[in-house]
Coordinates of C-alpha atoms in Angstrom, one line a residue:
Chain E
X1 CA 32.1 -50.1 -74.7
X2 CA 31.8 -47.6 -77.5
X3 CA 30.9 -44.1 -76.9
X4 CA 27.5 -44.6 -78.2
X5 CA 27.3 -47.7 -75.9
X6 CA 28.0 -46.0 -73.1
X7 CA 26.8 -42.6 -74.1
X8 CA 23.2 -44.5 -74.3
X9 CA 23.3 -46.2 -70.8
X10 CA 20.3 -45.8 -68.2
X11 CA 21.6 -44.4 -65.0
X12 CA 20.0 -48.1 -63.6
X13 CA 22.8 -49.6 -66.2
X14 CA 25.6 -47.1 -65.5
X15 CA 25.3 -47.7 -61.7
X16 CA 25.7 -51.2 -62.1
X17 CA 28.2 -51.0 -64.5
X18 CA 30.2 -48.7 -62.2
X19 CA 30.0 -51.0 -59.2
X20 CA 31.0 -54.1 -61.6
X21 CA 33.7 -52.0 -62.6
X22 CA 33.2 -52.6 -66.2
X23 CA 34.2 -49.2 -66.7
X24 CA 34.9 -45.9 -64.3
X25 CA 33.0 -42.9 -64.0
X26 CA 35.9 -41.0 -65.6
X27 CA 35.4 -43.0 -68.7
X28 CA 31.6 -42.6 -68.4
X29 CA 32.4 -38.9 -68.1
X30 CA 35.0 -39.0 -70.8
X31 CA 32.4 -41.0 -73.0
X32 CA 29.7 -38.2 -72.3
X33 CA 32.1 -35.4 -73.4
X34 CA 33.2 -36.7 -76.4
X35 CA 29.7 -36.9 -77.7
X36 CA 29.1 -33.6 -76.9
X37 CA 32.1 -33.0 -79.1
X38 CA 31.2 -34.6 -81.7
X39 CA 27.3 -33.8 -81.7
X40 CA 26.6 -30.6 -79.9
X41 CA 27.7 -28.2 -82.8
X42 CA 24.5 -28.8 -84.5
X43 CA 22.3 -29.4 -81.6
X44 CA 23.4 -26.5 -79.4
X45 CA 22.2 -28.4 -76.3
X46 CA 24.7 -27.0 -74.1
X47 CA 25.1 -23.1 -73.0
X48 CA 28.0 -24.1 -70.4
X49 CA 30.3 -26.9 -70.6
X50 CA 31.8 -27.4 -67.4
X51 CA 34.5 -30.1 -68.8
X52 CA 37.8 -29.5 -66.3
X53 CA 35.0 -29.4 -63.0
X54 CA 33.2 -32.5 -64.7
X55 CA 36.6 -34.3 -65.1
X56 CA 37.5 -33.6 -61.7
X57 CA 34.7 -34.7 -60.2
X58 CA 34.7 -38.0 -61.9
X59 CA 37.9 -38.3 -60.9
X60 CA 36.7 -37.7 -57.4
X61 CA 33.7 -40.1 -57.8
X62 CA 36.2 -42.9 -58.9
X63 CA 38.2 -42.4 -56.0
X64 CA 35.2 -42.3 -53.3
X65 CA 34.1 -45.4 -54.9
X66 CA 37.0 -47.6 -55.2
X67 CA 37.7 -46.7 -51.2
X68 CA 34.0 -47.7 -50.8
X69 CA 32.2 -44.8 -50.3
X70 CA 29.2 -45.2 -52.3
X71 CA 26.7 -42.4 -52.0
X72 CA 24.4 -44.3 -54.3
X73 CA 22.8 -44.9 -57.5
X74 CA 23.6 -41.9 -58.6
X75 CA 27.3 -41.3 -57.9
X76 CA 29.3 -40.8 -60.8
X77 CA 26.5 -40.1 -63.2
X78 CA 27.2 -37.4 -65.7
X79 CA 24.0 -35.2 -65.8
X80 CA 22.8 -31.8 -67.1
X81 CA 21.1 -28.9 -65.7
X82 CA 18.8 -26.6 -67.4
X83 CA 20.0 -23.0 -67.0
X84 CA 18.0 -21.6 -64.6
X85 CA 19.2 -23.8 -61.7
X86 CA 21.5 -21.4 -60.1
X87 CA 25.0 -23.2 -59.9
X88 CA 27.7 -21.4 -57.6
X89 CA 30.4 -20.0 -59.7
X90 CA 28.8 -21.4 -62.9
X91 CA 27.2 -18.8 -65.2
X92 CA 23.4 -19.2 -65.0
X93 CA 21.9 -17.2 -68.1
X94 CA 17.8 -18.6 -68.4
X95 CA 19.1 -18.3 -72.2
X96 CA 18.6 -14.8 -71.8
X97 CA 21.0 -11.5 -72.6
X98 CA 19.7 -10.6 -69.1
X99 CA 21.3 -12.9 -67.2
X100 CA 23.9 -13.5 -70.2
X101 CA 27.0 -13.0 -67.7
X102 CA 25.6 -13.6 -64.0
X103 CA 27.6 -15.9 -62.1
X104 CA 25.3 -16.8 -59.0
X105 CA 27.4 -17.1 -55.2
X106 CA 24.7 -20.0 -54.4
X107 CA 23.5 -23.3 -55.6
X108 CA 19.6 -24.0 -56.1
X109 CA 18.7 -27.0 -53.8
X110 CA 18.0 -29.6 -56.2
X111 CA 21.4 -28.7 -57.9
X112 CA 23.2 -29.6 -54.4
X113 CA 21.1 -32.6 -53.4
X114 CA 22.3 -34.1 -57.1
X115 CA 25.8 -32.6 -56.2
X116 CA 25.4 -34.5 -52.7
X117 CA 24.6 -37.7 -54.3
X118 CA 27.9 -38.0 -56.3
X119 CA 26.4 -36.7 -59.9
X120 CA 29.0 -34.9 -62.5
X121 CA 28.1 -31.6 -63.6
X122 CA 28.6 -31.8 -67.4
X123 CA 27.1 -28.5 -67.8
X124 CA 24.0 -26.2 -68.5
X125 CA 21.6 -26.7 -70.9
X126 CA 19.4 -24.4 -73.5
X127 CA 15.9 -23.5 -73.3
X128 CA 13.1 -21.1 -73.9
X129 CA 14.6 -17.3 -72.8
X130 CA 12.8 -17.4 -68.9
X131 CA 11.0 -20.7 -69.4
X132 CA 8.5 -19.0 -71.4
X133 CA 7.7 -18.5 -75.1
X134 CA 9.2 -20.9 -78.2
X135 CA 12.8 -21.2 -79.2
X136 CA 14.7 -17.9 -79.0
X137 CA 16.3 -16.9 -82.3
X138 CA 17.2 -13.6 -81.4
X139 CA 18.9 -14.6 -77.9
X140 CA 23.0 -14.5 -77.2
X141 CA 22.6 -18.5 -77.6
X142 CA 21.3 -20.6 -80.9
X143 CA 18.0 -22.2 -80.1
X144 CA 18.1 -26.1 -79.2
X145 CA 17.5 -28.7 -81.9
X146 CA 15.7 -32.1 -82.0
X147 CA 18.4 -34.4 -82.3
X148 CA 15.6 -36.7 -84.4
X149 CA 15.5 -34.2 -86.8
X150 CA 17.3 -30.9 -86.4
X151 CA 15.0 -29.0 -88.3
X152 CA 12.7 -29.3 -86.0
X153 CA 11.8 -28.2 -82.5
X154 CA 12.8 -30.5 -79.4
X155 CA 9.8 -28.9 -77.5
X156 CA 10.6 -26.5 -74.5
X157 CA 11.1 -25.1 -72.1
X158 CA 13.5 -27.5 -70.8
X159 CA 14.6 -28.3 -74.6
X160 CA 18.8 -28.8 -73.9
X161 CA 17.5 -31.1 -71.1
X162 CA 15.7 -33.3 -73.7
X163 CA 18.1 -33.3 -76.7
X164 CA 21.1 -33.7 -74.7
X165 CA 19.2 -37.0 -73.4
X166 CA 18.0 -38.3 -76.7
X167 CA 21.4 -37.7 -78.1
X168 CA 23.2 -39.4 -75.3
X169 CA 24.8 -36.4 -73.9
X170 CA 24.3 -37.1 -70.3
X171 CA 22.4 -39.6 -68.7
X172 CA 20.3 -37.5 -66.5
X173 CA 19.0 -34.2 -66.2
X174 CA 16.9 -31.4 -64.3
X175 CA 14.0 -29.4 -66.3
X176 CA 11.4 -27.1 -64.7
X177 CA 7.8 -27.0 -65.5
X178 CA 5.1 -24.4 -65.4
X179 CA 2.8 -25.0 -68.1
X180 CA 4.4 -28.2 -69.7
X181 CA 8.3 -27.6 -70.0
X182 CA 9.4 -30.7 -68.8
X183 CA 6.6 -33.1 -70.3
X184 CA 6.7 -31.4 -73.6
X185 CA 10.3 -32.2 -74.7
X186 CA 10.2 -35.5 -73.1
X187 CA 7.5 -36.1 -75.4
X188 CA 8.8 -34.5 -78.7
X189 CA 12.7 -36.0 -78.1
X190 CA 11.4 -39.7 -77.0
X191 CA 12.6 -39.6 -73.2
X192 CA 11.2 -39.6 -69.7
X193 CA 10.1 -36.6 -68.0
X194 CA 8.1 -36.4 -64.5
X195 CA 6.4 -33.3 -63.3
X196 CA 6.3 -34.0 -59.6
X197 CA 3.2 -33.0 -57.1
X198 CA 3.6 -28.8 -56.5
X199 CA 5.9 -28.4 -53.5
X200 CA 7.6 -32.0 -54.0
X201 CA 10.7 -30.7 -55.1
X202 CA 12.4 -27.8 -54.1
X203 CA 12.4 -24.8 -56.2
X204 CA 15.0 -22.6 -54.2
X205 CA 17.7 -21.2 -56.6
X206 CA 15.1 -21.9 -59.8
X207 CA 14.8 -18.6 -61.5
X208 CA 11.1 -18.2 -61.8
X209 CA 8.3 -17.8 -64.3
X210 CA 5.4 -18.4 -62.1
X211 CA 5.5 -18.5 -58.7
X212 CA 1.9 -20.1 -58.3
X213 CA 2.8 -22.6 -60.8
X214 CA 6.5 -23.5 -61.2
X215 CA 7.5 -27.2 -60.7
X216 CA 11.1 -28.8 -60.9
X217 CA 11.6 -32.1 -61.7
X218 CA 13.9 -34.7 -63.3
X219 CA 14.5 -35.7 -67.0
X220 CA 16.0 -39.2 -68.2
X221 CA 15.9 -42.3 -70.5
X222 CA 14.0 -44.2 -68.4
X223 CA 11.0 -44.3 -66.3
X224 CA 13.4 -46.0 -63.2
X225 CA 15.9 -43.2 -63.9
X226 CA 13.6 -41.1 -63.2
X227 CA 12.1 -42.2 -60.4
X228 CA 15.9 -42.8 -58.9
X229 CA 16.6 -39.1 -59.4
X230 CA 13.4 -38.3 -57.6
X231 CA 14.1 -39.8 -54.7
X232 CA 17.1 -37.6 -54.1
X233 CA 15.6 -34.8 -55.2
X234 CA 12.0 -34.9 -53.3
X235 CA 11.7 -33.5 -49.7
X236 CA 11.0 -30.6 -47.6
X237 CA 13.0 -27.5 -48.1
X238 CA 11.9 -24.5 -45.6
X239 CA 14.0 -22.5 -48.3
X240 CA 11.4 -22.8 -50.9
X241 CA 7.9 -21.0 -49.5
X242 CA 6.0 -23.8 -51.6
X243 CA 7.4 -26.9 -50.2
X244 CA 5.7 -29.7 -49.1
X245 CA 6.5 -30.7 -45.6
X246 CA 5.2 -34.6 -46.9
X247 CA 7.0 -38.1 -46.1
X248 CA 9.3 -39.0 -49.5
X249 CA 8.0 -42.5 -49.9
X250 CA 10.4 -45.3 -51.7
X251 CA 9.0 -44.4 -55.6
X252 CA 10.8 -47.5 -56.8
X253 CA 8.8 -49.9 -54.2
X254 CA 5.7 -50.5 -56.2
X255 CA 7.0 -49.4 -59.7
X256 CA 7.4 -52.9 -61.0
X257 CA 3.6 -54.1 -59.7
X258 CA 1.9 -54.0 -63.1
X259 CA -1.2 -52.0 -64.5
X260 CA -3.9 -54.9 -63.9
X261 CA -7.5 -53.4 -62.8
X262 CA -5.8 -49.9 -63.0
X263 CA -8.4 -47.6 -63.5
X264 CA -7.5 -45.0 -66.2
X265 CA -9.5 -41.8 -67.0
X266 CA -9.3 -40.5 -70.2
X267 CA -10.6 -36.9 -70.8
X268 CA -11.0 -36.8 -74.4
X269 CA -14.7 -35.5 -74.6
X270 CA -15.0 -31.3 -74.8
X271 CA -11.1 -31.2 -74.8
X272 CA -9.4 -33.2 -77.3
X273 CA -11.3 -31.3 -79.9
X274 CA -10.9 -27.7 -78.3
X275 CA -10.3 -25.2 -81.1
X276 CA -8.2 -26.6 -83.9
X277 CA -8.1 -30.1 -81.7
X278 CA -5.1 -32.7 -81.4
X279 CA -3.2 -33.5 -84.3
X280 CA -4.5 -36.6 -86.2
X281 CA -1.1 -38.4 -85.9
X282 CA -0.4 -37.4 -82.4
X283 CA -4.1 -39.3 -81.6
X284 CA -3.5 -42.4 -83.4
X285 CA -0.3 -42.7 -81.6
X286 CA -2.2 -41.9 -78.4
X287 CA -5.0 -44.6 -78.9
X288 CA -2.3 -47.2 -79.8
X289 CA -0.6 -46.4 -76.2
X290 CA -4.0 -46.7 -74.7
X291 CA -4.8 -50.3 -76.4
X292 CA -1.4 -51.4 -75.1
X293 CA -2.4 -50.4 -71.3
X294 CA -5.7 -52.4 -72.1
X295 CA -3.5 -55.3 -73.0
X296 CA -1.8 -55.3 -69.7
X297 CA -5.2 -55.7 -67.8
X298 CA -5.4 -51.8 -67.2
X299 CA -9.4 -50.3 -67.7
X300 CA -9.7 -47.1 -69.7
X301 CA -12.9 -45.1 -68.7
X302 CA -14.0 -42.1 -70.8
X303 CA -14.3 -39.0 -68.4
X304 CA -15.3 -35.5 -69.7
X305 CA -12.5 -33.1 -70.2
X306 CA -14.4 -29.5 -70.2
X307 CA -12.5 -29.0 -66.3
X308 CA -9.2 -29.9 -67.9
X309 CA -10.2 -27.3 -71.0
X310 CA -11.0 -24.7 -69.0
X311 CA -8.0 -25.4 -66.4
X312 CA -5.8 -24.3 -69.4
X313 CA -7.3 -20.9 -69.0
X314 CA -6.8 -20.2 -65.7
X315 CA -2.9 -21.5 -66.1
X316 CA -2.4 -18.9 -68.7
X317 CA -3.9 -15.9 -66.6
X318 CA -1.9 -16.5 -63.4
X319 CA 1.4 -17.3 -65.7
X320 CA 1.5 -14.1 -67.5
X321 CA 0.4 -12.0 -64.6
X322 CA 3.3 -13.2 -62.3
X323 CA 5.6 -13.5 -65.4
X324 CA 5.0 -9.9 -65.9
X325 CA 5.1 -9.0 -61.9
X326 CA 9.0 -10.6 -62.3
X327 CA 10.1 -9.2 -65.4
X328 CA 8.6 -6.0 -64.4
X329 CA 11.6 -4.1 -64.1
X330 CA 13.1 -5.4 -66.8
X331 CA 10.0 -4.5 -69.4
X332 CA 10.0 -0.8 -68.5
X333 CA 14.4 0.1 -68.4
X334 CA 15.5 -2.5 -70.3
X335 CA 13.0 -4.4 -72.2
X336 CA 15.4 -4.5 -75.6
X337 CA 17.1 -7.2 -73.3
X338 CA 14.6 -9.8 -73.7
X339 CA 14.2 -11.5 -77.1
X340 CA 11.0 -10.6 -78.9
X341 CA 9.0 -13.6 -78.4
X342 CA 9.1 -13.7 -75.1
X343 CA 9.2 -10.2 -74.6
X344 CA 5.6 -10.1 -76.3
X345 CA 4.2 -12.9 -74.2
X346 CA 5.8 -11.5 -70.9
X347 CA 4.3 -7.7 -71.5
X348 CA 0.9 -9.2 -72.4
X349 CA 0.7 -9.9 -68.8
X350 CA 0.7 -5.8 -67.3
X351 CA -2.7 -5.5 -69.1
X352 CA -4.1 -7.9 -67.1
X353 CA -6.3 -6.5 -64.3
X354 CA -5.7 -7.2 -60.3
X355 CA -9.5 -8.9 -61.2
X356 CA -8.7 -11.3 -63.9
X357 CA -5.9 -12.7 -61.9
X358 CA -7.7 -13.5 -58.8
X359 CA -10.6 -14.4 -60.6
X360 CA -7.9 -17.4 -62.3
X361 CA -6.9 -18.0 -59.0
X362 CA -10.6 -18.9 -57.6
X363 CA -11.4 -20.4 -60.8
X364 CA -8.1 -22.7 -60.0
X365 CA -9.7 -23.6 -56.6
X366 CA -13.2 -24.6 -58.5
X367 CA -11.5 -26.6 -61.6
X368 CA -9.0 -28.3 -58.9
X369 CA -11.8 -29.9 -56.8
X370 CA -13.6 -30.8 -60.3
X371 CA -10.6 -32.5 -62.1
X372 CA -9.7 -34.3 -58.4
X373 CA -13.4 -35.5 -57.9
X374 CA -12.8 -37.7 -61.1
X375 CA -10.3 -39.6 -58.9
X376 CA -13.2 -41.2 -57.2
X377 CA -14.0 -43.4 -60.4
X378 CA -10.3 -43.6 -61.8
X379 CA -6.6 -44.0 -60.5
X380 CA -5.1 -42.1 -62.8
X381 CA -5.6 -40.1 -65.9
X382 CA -4.0 -40.6 -69.6
X383 CA -3.5 -38.0 -72.0
X384 CA -1.0 -37.3 -75.0
X385 CA 2.1 -35.5 -74.2
X386 CA 1.6 -33.1 -77.0
X387 CA -1.0 -32.0 -78.8
X388 CA 0.9 -32.3 -82.3
X389 CA 4.5 -33.7 -83.4
X390 CA 7.3 -31.3 -83.1
X391 CA 7.2 -28.6 -85.3
X392 CA 9.5 -27.6 -88.1
X393 CA 11.5 -24.3 -87.1
X394 CA 10.8 -22.7 -90.4
X395 CA 7.4 -21.1 -91.1
X396 CA 6.5 -22.2 -87.3
X397 CA 3.8 -19.9 -86.0
X398 CA 4.2 -19.1 -82.3
X399 CA 0.2 -18.6 -81.7
X400 CA -0.7 -22.1 -83.1
X401 CA 0.0 -23.2 -79.9
X402 CA -3.0 -21.4 -79.2
X403 CA -4.8 -22.9 -81.2
X404 CA -4.7 -26.6 -79.9
X405 CA -5.5 -27.8 -76.7
X406 CA -2.6 -28.1 -74.0
X407 CA -2.5 -31.2 -72.4
X408 CA 0.0 -30.2 -70.0
X409 CA -1.2 -26.9 -68.3
X410 CA -4.2 -28.3 -66.3
X411 CA -1.6 -30.1 -64.4
X412 CA 0.0 -27.2 -63.3
X413 CA -2.8 -25.3 -62.1
X414 CA -4.0 -28.4 -60.2
X415 CA -0.6 -29.4 -59.3
X416 CA -1.3 -33.0 -59.8
X417 CA 2.2 -35.7 -60.4
X418 CA 2.2 -36.0 -64.3
X419 CA 5.0 -38.1 -66.3
X420 CA 5.6 -38.4 -69.9
X421 CA 6.9 -41.5 -71.2
X422 CA 7.8 -42.3 -74.8
X423 CA 4.9 -44.3 -76.9
X424 CA 5.8 -44.2 -80.3
X425 CA 6.4 -41.9 -83.9
X426 CA 4.7 -40.0 -86.0
X427 CA 5.0 -40.3 -89.8
X428 CA 8.0 -37.8 -90.0
X429 CA 9.8 -40.5 -87.3
X430 CA 9.4 -38.1 -84.6
X431 CA 8.7 -39.1 -81.2
X432 CA 5.1 -38.9 -79.0
X433 CA 4.6 -39.5 -75.3
X434 CA 2.1 -40.5 -73.2
X435 CA 1.1 -38.8 -70.0
X436 CA 0.2 -40.7 -66.9
X437 CA -1.4 -38.2 -64.1
X438 CA -2.0 -39.5 -60.8
X439 CA -3.5 -38.1 -57.5
X440 CA -1.3 -35.4 -55.3
X441 CA 2.1 -36.6 -54.0
X442 CA 1.2 -40.5 -55.7
X443 CA 4.2 -40.0 -58.2
X444 CA 4.4 -44.1 -57.6
X445 CA 1.4 -44.7 -59.2
X446 CA 2.7 -42.7 -62.0
X447 CA 6.2 -44.5 -62.2
X448 CA 3.9 -47.9 -62.0
X449 CA 1.8 -47.3 -64.7
X450 CA 4.3 -45.7 -67.0
X451 CA 6.9 -48.3 -66.0
X452 CA 4.4 -51.0 -67.5
X453 CA 3.8 -49.3 -70.6
X454 CA 7.5 -48.9 -71.4
X455 CA 8.6 -52.3 -70.5
X456 CA 6.0 -53.6 -72.8
X457 CA 7.0 -51.5 -75.9
X458 CA 10.4 -50.9 -77.1
X459 CA 10.3 -47.0 -77.9
X460 CA 13.0 -46.4 -75.2
X461 CA 16.0 -48.4 -77.5
X462 CA 15.3 -46.4 -80.3
X463 CA 18.0 -43.9 -81.2
X464 CA 17.8 -40.9 -83.4
X465 CA 20.6 -41.2 -86.2
X466 CA 22.5 -38.0 -85.8
Chain L
X1 CA -18.3 -9.2 -70.0
X2 CA -15.2 -7.2 -70.7
X3 CA -15.2 -4.7 -73.8
X4 CA -12.0 -5.4 -76.0
X5 CA -9.5 -3.3 -75.6
X6 CA -8.6 -1.3 -78.3
X7 CA -5.2 0.3 -79.4
X8 CA -5.9 3.5 -78.0
X9 CA -7.1 1.9 -74.5
X10 CA -3.5 -0.1 -74.7
X11 CA -1.3 2.5 -75.5
X12 CA -3.2 4.6 -72.5
X13 CA -2.4 1.1 -70.1
X14 CA 1.3 0.7 -71.2
X15 CA 2.0 4.8 -70.2
X16 CA 0.6 4.2 -66.6
X17 CA 2.7 0.8 -66.4
X18 CA 6.0 2.7 -67.1
X19 CA 6.3 1.0 -70.6
X20 CA 7.4 2.3 -73.4
X21 CA 6.0 0.6 -76.8
X22 CA 5.7 1.4 -80.2
X23 CA 2.4 1.3 -81.9
X24 CA 3.2 -1.4 -83.7
X25 CA 4.7 -3.8 -81.0
X26 CA 1.1 -2.6 -79.3
X27 CA -0.7 -3.7 -82.2
X28 CA 0.7 -7.4 -81.7
X29 CA -0.3 -7.2 -78.4
X30 CA -4.1 -6.7 -79.1
X31 CA -5.5 -10.0 -80.0
X32 CA -3.4 -11.9 -77.4
X33 CA -4.6 -9.5 -74.4
X34 CA -8.1 -9.4 -75.7
X35 CA -8.2 -13.5 -75.8
X36 CA -6.9 -13.7 -72.4
X37 CA -9.5 -11.2 -71.3
X38 CA -11.9 -13.0 -72.9
X39 CA -10.4 -16.5 -71.1
X40 CA -10.9 -14.9 -67.5
X41 CA -14.4 -13.8 -68.2
X42 CA -15.4 -17.6 -69.4
X43 CA -13.8 -18.6 -66.0
X44 CA -16.0 -15.8 -63.8
X45 CA -18.9 -18.0 -65.0
X46 CA -17.6 -20.8 -62.9
X47 CA -18.0 -19.0 -59.5
X48 CA -20.0 -17.8 -56.9
X49 CA -19.8 -15.7 -54.1
X50 CA -18.6 -18.6 -52.2
X51 CA -15.3 -19.4 -53.9
X52 CA -12.2 -18.1 -52.6
X53 CA -8.8 -17.8 -54.1
X54 CA -6.8 -21.0 -54.0
X55 CA -3.8 -20.6 -51.5
X56 CA -4.0 -18.6 -48.4
X57 CA -1.1 -16.8 -46.3
X58 CA -0.4 -18.7 -43.5
X59 CA 0.3 -16.2 -40.4
X60 CA 2.5 -19.4 -38.6
X61 CA 4.7 -20.0 -41.7
X62 CA 8.2 -18.2 -41.7
X63 CA 9.2 -16.7 -44.9

């Protein structure tokens, strides 16, 4: 197999190939490393490449698999971690000068779980600084580029995870999501990412942006791969105060059950046209995705989007208040260590009053109730993965994001599980995503709808020309 | 409804927060701060006195 064919295998395909001895974990890993060497010079997905560790882990995986010690479908699979997951002995920077030389002496729970499942750690990938703001132009590491067109952003803040997957540099990745940071790069890079229910995946060892809104979750090149990753990641962790002590189902059990009769709510009214509204090309691609779901037997139901529109406002107030609190000391003593874009966004939180913050948390209670009430009429929501195609770096206006609807924020506020799956391309051959949102802890419903859509289309077979 | 914050007021608040910010930096913050305060006002209209904040401290949950 060529490095391209190897590099673009899904986790599911790689797992089968390993067990049929078509290739080894060492070959799979060397394939990823070769692609990283070939292409990452212009994509900047990786901040820290753990080449020697990866080859050693791959060798161990091969030995174990040969001896019949099979840790499960992730055994021998090369992955990357967003560089805010603490990794023992490996630099963890949050793409910032503040943590440029930090080497943790502990592992994030999610990192430990993936390691115990036998994955191969290729390295730590780039992101928006401290998971906030936009691409950092004045951070110590270059901004990640979109493999579909490196002149364009890959979306963030899990930008390195999205780009590395789209370019076939790894087979699975971890992201984090506080306002859309898994789903936006998934949409902009043409890959799959799920923000699970709040509390489903431990955030222990994940550098916080906003304690009330942070979610940890997997990204991959297929819906099934995300389900496999989430199966390993999910579960109660007493080290995370927000961890939910709820049973973990088999996420793949009903994944292939289809969407016949599924009631899909689309909260278009009073939301999609907020301020500048959704970009016309993004809306066209989204509408076409809805037609595919209908052709598969789903019922599309219009619902009111006002509560979703307001949810973004509560999300933002909570986010900047908590983010500032986390970074207060840095803002007071060494603000110059923060990049200009993230520094401005974080410091805004200093000027929120306690009453503003508590108002937002109270509004959260009201809006959560209003949005969840819609599940009496629909089974899932469908919304676009992003309000516009990924912008070019040149001339990018960070304020423009505030002028369009956020299709991701409301599901951080409500904690609902939300998956983004590729749903086509806009005119500049830039990917777009379809988001499926389900009731709390119903990730299986996200996977089922997303899988049906994915298998009815061929978007997952497209590759960027690198 | 909260009045818009002026540059002078923002300067005072920054000083009280222990932040050393130039007037240029403060000026750049003014629109965003006012936008977020307006959003908080919009959210207040959703509320009555019966609404409690989402999430409560749990006395028997060990931290």
